[in-house]
Short mmCIF file of C-alpha atoms in Angstrom, two decimals:
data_model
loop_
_atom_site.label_atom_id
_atom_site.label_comp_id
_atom_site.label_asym_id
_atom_site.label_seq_id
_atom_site.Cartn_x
_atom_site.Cartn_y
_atom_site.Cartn_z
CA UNK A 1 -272.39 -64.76 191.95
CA UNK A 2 -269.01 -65.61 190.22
CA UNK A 3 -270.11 -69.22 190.78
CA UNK A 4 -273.14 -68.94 189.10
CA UNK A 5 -272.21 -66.89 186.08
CA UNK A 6 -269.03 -69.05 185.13
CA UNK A 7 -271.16 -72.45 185.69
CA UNK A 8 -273.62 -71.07 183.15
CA UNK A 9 -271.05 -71.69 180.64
CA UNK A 10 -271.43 -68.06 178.59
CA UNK A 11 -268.33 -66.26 178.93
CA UNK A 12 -266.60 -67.31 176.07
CA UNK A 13 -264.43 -69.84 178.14
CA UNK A 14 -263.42 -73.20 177.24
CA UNK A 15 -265.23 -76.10 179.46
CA UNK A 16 -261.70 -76.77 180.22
CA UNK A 17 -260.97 -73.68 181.81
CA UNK A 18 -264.41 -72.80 183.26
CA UNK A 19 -264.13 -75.93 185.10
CA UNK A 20 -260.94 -74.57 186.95
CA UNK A 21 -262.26 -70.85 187.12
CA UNK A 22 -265.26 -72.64 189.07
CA UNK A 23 -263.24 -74.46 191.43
CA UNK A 24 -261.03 -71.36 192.05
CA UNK A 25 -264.19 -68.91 193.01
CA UNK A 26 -265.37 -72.37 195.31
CA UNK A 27 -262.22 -72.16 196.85
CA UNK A 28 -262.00 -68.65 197.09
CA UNK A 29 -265.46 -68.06 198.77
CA UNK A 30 -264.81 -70.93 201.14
CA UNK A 31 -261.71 -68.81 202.43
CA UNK A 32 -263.38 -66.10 203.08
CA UNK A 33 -266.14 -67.74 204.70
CA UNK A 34 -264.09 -70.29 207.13
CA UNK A 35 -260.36 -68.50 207.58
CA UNK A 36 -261.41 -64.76 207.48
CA UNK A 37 -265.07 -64.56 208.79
CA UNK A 38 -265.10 -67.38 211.36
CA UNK A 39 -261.80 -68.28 212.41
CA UNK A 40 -260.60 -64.64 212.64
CA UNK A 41 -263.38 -62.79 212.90
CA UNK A 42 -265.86 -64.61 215.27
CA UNK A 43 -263.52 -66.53 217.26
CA UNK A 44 -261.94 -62.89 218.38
CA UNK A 45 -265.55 -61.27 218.83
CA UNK A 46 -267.39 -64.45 220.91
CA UNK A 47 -264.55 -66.11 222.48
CA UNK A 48 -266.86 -68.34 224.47
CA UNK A 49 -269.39 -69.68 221.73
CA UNK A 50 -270.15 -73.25 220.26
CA UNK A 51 -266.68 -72.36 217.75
CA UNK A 52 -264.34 -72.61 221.42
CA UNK A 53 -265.30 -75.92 222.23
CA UNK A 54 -262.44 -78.07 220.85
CA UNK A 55 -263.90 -80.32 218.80
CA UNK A 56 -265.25 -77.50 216.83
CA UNK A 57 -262.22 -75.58 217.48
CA UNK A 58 -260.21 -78.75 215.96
CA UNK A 59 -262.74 -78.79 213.25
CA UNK A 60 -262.55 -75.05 212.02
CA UNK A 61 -258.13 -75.04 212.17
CA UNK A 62 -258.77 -78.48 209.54
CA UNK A 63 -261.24 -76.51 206.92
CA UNK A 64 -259.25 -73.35 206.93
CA UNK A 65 -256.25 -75.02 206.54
CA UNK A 66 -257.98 -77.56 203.67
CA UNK A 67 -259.42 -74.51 201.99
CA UNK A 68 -256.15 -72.20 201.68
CA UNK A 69 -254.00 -75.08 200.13
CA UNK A 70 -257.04 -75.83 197.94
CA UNK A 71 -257.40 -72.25 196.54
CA UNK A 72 -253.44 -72.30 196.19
CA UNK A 73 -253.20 -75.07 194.31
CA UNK A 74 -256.18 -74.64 191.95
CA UNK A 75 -254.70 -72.20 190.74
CA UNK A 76 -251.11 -73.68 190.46
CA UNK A 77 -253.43 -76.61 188.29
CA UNK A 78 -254.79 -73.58 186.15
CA UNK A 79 -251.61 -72.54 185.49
CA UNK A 80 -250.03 -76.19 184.82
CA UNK A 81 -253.22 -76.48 181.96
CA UNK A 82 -252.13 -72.96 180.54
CA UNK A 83 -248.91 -74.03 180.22
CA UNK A 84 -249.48 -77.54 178.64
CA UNK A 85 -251.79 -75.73 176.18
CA UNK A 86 -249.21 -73.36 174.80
CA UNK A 87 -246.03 -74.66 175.21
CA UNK A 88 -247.25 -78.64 174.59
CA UNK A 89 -249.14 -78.98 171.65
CA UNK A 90 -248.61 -82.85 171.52
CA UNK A 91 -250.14 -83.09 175.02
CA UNK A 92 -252.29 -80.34 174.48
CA UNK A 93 -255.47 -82.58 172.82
CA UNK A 94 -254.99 -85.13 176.22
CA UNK A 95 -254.67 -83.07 178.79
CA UNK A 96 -256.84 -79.67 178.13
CA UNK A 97 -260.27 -81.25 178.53
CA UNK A 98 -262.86 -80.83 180.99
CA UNK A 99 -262.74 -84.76 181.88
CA UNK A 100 -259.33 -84.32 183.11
CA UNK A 101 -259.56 -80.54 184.67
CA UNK A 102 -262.48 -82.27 186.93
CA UNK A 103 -260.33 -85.56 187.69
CA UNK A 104 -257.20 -82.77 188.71
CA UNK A 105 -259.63 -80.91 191.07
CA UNK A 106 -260.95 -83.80 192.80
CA UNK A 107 -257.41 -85.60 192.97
CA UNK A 108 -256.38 -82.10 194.56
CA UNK A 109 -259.01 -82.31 196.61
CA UNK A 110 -258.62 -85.55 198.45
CA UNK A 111 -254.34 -85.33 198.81
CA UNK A 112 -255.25 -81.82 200.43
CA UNK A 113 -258.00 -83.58 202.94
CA UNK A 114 -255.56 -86.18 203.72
CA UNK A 115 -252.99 -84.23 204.43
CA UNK A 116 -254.64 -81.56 207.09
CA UNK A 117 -255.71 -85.11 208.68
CA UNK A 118 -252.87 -85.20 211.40
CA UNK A 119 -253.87 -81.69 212.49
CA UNK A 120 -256.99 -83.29 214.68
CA UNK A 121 -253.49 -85.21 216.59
CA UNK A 122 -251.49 -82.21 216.62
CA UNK A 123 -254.08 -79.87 219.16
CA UNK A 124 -255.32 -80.65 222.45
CA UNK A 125 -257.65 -79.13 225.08
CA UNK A 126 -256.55 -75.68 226.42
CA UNK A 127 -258.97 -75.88 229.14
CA UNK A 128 -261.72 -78.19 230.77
CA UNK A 129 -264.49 -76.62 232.74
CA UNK A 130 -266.89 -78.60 233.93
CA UNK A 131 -265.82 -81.67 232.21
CA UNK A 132 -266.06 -79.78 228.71
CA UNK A 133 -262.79 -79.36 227.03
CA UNK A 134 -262.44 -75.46 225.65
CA UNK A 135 -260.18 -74.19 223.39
CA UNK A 136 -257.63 -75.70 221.32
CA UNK A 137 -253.35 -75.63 221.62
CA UNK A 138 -250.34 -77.38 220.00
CA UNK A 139 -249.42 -80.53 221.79
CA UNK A 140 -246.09 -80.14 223.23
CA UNK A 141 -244.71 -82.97 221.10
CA UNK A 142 -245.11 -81.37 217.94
CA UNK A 143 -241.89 -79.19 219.01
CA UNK A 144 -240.22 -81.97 220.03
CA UNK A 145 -241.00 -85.36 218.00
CA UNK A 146 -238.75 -85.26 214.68
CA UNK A 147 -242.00 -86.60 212.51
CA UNK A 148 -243.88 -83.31 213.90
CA UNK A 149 -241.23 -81.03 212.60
CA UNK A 150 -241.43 -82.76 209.40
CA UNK A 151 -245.29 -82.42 208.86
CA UNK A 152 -244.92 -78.75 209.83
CA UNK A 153 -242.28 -77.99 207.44
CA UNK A 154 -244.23 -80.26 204.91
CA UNK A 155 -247.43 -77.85 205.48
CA UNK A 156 -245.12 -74.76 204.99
CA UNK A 157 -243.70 -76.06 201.54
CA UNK A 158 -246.60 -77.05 200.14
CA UNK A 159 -248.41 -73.77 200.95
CA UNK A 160 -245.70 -71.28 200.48
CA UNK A 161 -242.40 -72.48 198.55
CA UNK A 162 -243.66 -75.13 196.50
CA UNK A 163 -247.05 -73.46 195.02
CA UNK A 164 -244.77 -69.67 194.66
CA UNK A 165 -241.88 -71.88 192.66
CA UNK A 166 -244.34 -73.76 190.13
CA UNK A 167 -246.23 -70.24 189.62
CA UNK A 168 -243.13 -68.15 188.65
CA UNK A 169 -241.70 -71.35 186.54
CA UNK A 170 -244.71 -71.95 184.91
CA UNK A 171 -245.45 -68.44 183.70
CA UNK A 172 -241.96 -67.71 183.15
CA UNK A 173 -241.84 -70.50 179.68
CA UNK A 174 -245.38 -69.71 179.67
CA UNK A 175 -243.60 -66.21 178.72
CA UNK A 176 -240.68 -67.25 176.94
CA UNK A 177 -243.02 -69.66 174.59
CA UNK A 178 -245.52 -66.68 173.48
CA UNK A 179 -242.62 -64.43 172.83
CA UNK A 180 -241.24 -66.86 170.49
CA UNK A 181 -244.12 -67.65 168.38
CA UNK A 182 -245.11 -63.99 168.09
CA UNK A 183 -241.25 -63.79 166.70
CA UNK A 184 -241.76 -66.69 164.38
CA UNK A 185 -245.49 -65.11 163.25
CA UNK A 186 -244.65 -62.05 162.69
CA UNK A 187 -241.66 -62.99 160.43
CA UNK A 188 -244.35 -65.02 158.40
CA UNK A 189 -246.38 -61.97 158.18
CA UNK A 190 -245.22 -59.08 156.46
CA UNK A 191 -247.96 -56.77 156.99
CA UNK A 192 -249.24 -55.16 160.40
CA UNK A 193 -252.91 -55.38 159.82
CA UNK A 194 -252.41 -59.44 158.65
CA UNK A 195 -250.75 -59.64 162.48
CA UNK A 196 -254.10 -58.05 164.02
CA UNK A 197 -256.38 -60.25 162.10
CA UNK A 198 -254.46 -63.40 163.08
CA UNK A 199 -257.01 -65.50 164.22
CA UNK A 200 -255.01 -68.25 166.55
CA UNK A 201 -253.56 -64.51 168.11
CA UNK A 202 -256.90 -64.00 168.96
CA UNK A 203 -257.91 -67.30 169.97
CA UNK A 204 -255.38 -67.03 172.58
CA UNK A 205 -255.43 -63.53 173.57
CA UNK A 206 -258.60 -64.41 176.07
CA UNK A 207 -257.44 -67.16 177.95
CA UNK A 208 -253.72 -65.85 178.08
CA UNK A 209 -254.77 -62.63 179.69
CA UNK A 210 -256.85 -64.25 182.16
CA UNK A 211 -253.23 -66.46 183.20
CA UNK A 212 -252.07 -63.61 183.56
CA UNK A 213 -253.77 -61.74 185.33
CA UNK A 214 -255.10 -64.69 187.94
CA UNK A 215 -251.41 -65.94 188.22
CA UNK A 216 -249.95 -62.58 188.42
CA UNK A 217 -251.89 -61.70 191.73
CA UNK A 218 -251.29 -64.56 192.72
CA UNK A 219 -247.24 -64.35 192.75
CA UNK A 220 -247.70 -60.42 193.95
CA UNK A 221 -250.05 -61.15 197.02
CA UNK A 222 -247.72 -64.12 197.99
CA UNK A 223 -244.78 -61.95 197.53
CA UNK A 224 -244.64 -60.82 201.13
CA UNK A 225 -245.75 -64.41 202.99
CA UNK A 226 -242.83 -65.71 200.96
CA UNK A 227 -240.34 -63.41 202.23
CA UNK A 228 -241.46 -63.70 205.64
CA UNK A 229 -241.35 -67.46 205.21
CA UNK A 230 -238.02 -67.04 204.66
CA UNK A 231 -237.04 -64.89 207.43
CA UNK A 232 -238.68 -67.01 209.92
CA UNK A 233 -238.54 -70.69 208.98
CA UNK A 234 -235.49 -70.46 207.05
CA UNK A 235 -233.45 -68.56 209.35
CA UNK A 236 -234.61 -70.67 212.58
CA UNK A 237 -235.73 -67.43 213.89
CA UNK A 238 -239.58 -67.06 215.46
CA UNK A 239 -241.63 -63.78 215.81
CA UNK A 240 -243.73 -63.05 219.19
CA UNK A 241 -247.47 -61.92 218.79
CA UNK A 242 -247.38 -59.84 221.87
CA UNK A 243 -244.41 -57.57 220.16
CA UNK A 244 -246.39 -55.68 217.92
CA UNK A 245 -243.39 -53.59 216.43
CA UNK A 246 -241.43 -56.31 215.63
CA UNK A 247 -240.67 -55.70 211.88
CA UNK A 248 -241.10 -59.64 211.28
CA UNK A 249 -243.84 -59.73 212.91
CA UNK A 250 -245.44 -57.22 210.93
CA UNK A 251 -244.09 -58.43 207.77
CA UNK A 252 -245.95 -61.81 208.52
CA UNK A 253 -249.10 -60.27 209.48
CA UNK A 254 -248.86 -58.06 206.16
CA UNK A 255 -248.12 -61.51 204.49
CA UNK A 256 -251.15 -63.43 206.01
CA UNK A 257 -253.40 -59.97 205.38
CA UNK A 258 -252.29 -59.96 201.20
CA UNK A 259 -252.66 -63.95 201.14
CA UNK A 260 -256.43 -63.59 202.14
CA UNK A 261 -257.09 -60.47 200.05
CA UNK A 262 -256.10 -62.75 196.87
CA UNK A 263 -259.29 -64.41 197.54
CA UNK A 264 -261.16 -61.84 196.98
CA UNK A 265 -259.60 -60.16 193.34
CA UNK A 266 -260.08 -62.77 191.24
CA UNK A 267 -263.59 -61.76 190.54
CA UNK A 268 -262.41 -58.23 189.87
CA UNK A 269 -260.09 -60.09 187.23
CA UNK A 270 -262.81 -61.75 185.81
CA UNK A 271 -264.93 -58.56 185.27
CA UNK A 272 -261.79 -56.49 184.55
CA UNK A 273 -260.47 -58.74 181.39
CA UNK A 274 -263.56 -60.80 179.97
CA UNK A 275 -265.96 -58.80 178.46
CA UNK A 276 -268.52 -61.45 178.51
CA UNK A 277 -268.47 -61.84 181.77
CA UNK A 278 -269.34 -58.54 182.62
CA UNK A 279 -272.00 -58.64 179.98
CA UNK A 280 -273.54 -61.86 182.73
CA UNK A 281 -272.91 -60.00 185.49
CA UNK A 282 -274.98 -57.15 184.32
CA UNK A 283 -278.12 -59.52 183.24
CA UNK A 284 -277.31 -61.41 186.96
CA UNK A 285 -277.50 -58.16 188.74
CA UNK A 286 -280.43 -56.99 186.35
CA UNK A 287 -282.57 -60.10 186.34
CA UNK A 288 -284.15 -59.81 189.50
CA UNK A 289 -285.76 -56.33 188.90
CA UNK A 290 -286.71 -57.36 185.39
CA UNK A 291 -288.79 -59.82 187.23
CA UNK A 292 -290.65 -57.37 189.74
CA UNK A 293 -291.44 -54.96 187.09
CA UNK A 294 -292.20 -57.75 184.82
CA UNK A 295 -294.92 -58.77 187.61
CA UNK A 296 -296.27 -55.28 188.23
CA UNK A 297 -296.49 -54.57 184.97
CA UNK A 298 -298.76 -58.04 184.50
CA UNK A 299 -301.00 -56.74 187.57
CA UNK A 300 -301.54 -53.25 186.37
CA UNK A 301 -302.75 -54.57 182.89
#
């Protein structure tokens, strides 16, 4: 639904940024559909269906990986293009249009294909009955081939470190730029009711609070993957699935349980800061209705 409404073009968005709202909710939805409902959820509930074979099995760990860094770094992109608009006015007129927002998804796109490509090398069969191969497990040489350890700490960066570091920097002189204008403006303007009618304040006020807002749950549901990150990968140190009281392990499950949940707030951002969009929302939710009474209405006369 959040698809639909934001591809209609008539919540008061720019095409630049409705083009990157879109790909987010894509994103989004695809997480939910691949890494929550059928690589956690019916994997664990039919352990022996068409998903265990391991060519499916290989199939499913490539999409939800491809999907997770996508949704991660759409909105890292997002933020980049909030960024350029208010704190690089010379490259503002370049780089904020829809032609280039599109050409950043799709280049996004592809490098995040390519790179879950060595994961179809990095699993093999757990078990072959009956000349079917079931299951999927790490090979043992991605623990010990130096080039395996690389691509896994490669994965980790990009998904974790990398994606949490450009957020917080981004939105941090994202920050420190608004603060200073609104300094500078309000010096120009004398008079408080001259500062509320400002119409560039305005202007901005929309798509600002919407950076906000998307990147700000963003750096607060990551908060806790980061810091387990850190604790594990950093320190060397591994947690065991089977130790369910393990405080690392349960500060990694927490992390992977918040990372998912992101998925699904940005439409609660949406309807929470743009009034427009609610205003679609209610017309997509009403719409069908109108229709049926709109049709028994035509039969009854």
């Amino acid at each position: 639904m959040t698809i639909v409404i934001l591809s209609r073009g008539n919540c008061g968005l720019s095409k630049c940024i409705s083009v990157y709202m879109v790909g987010i909710a894509v994103a989004d939805l695809s997480v939910m559909i691949f890494n929550v409902i059928v690589y956690l959820i019916f994997n664990y509930h039919f352990p022996y269906s068409f998903l265990s074979y391991t060519a499916v099995c290989k199939f499913v760990l490539y999409i939800t990986f491809v999907t997770l860094h996508m949704s991660v770094w759409f909105t890292v992109t997002f933020t980049f293009d909030r960024f350029v608009a208010i704190c690089c006015h010379d490259f503002k007129e370049k780089y904020c249009t829809e032609r280039i927002a599109t050409t950043v998804m799709v280049t996004s796109s592809v490098l995040t294909c390519l790179e879950g490509v060595p994961m179809f090398f990095s699993y093999e069969a757990e078990q072959i009955i009956n000349n079917v191969q079931w299951g999927c497990r790490t090979k043992a040489a991605v623990y010990t081939i130096p080039a395996w350890s690389a691509y896994s700490w490669l994965q980790s960066t990009s998904l974790v470190l990398l994606p949490f570091a450009l957020m917080t920097l981004f939105n941090s002189l994202t920050v420190r730029r608004i603060l200073l204008a609104n300094r500078t403006r309000k010096g120009l303007r004398t008079k408080g009711s001259e500062i509320q009618s400002d119409p560039e304040v305005k202007s901005r006020r929309k798509s600002i609070i919407l950076l906000f807002t998307a990147s700000g749950s963003f750096i607060l549901l990551w908060l806790t993957s980061v810091g387990s990150f850190a604790a594990t990968r950093l320190s060397s140190s591994v947690y065991y699935q089977g130790d369910y009281s393990n405080p690392v392990y349960i500060a990694t499950e927490t992390g992977y349980l918040l990372m998912y949940l992101r998925s699904c707030t940005n439409t609660c951002i949406y309807a929470a800061t743009q009034r427009k969009f609610r205003e679609e929302l209610r017309n997509v939710l009403k719409s069908p209705w109108k229709e049926f009474l709109d049709f028994f209405k035509i039969r009854n006369t």
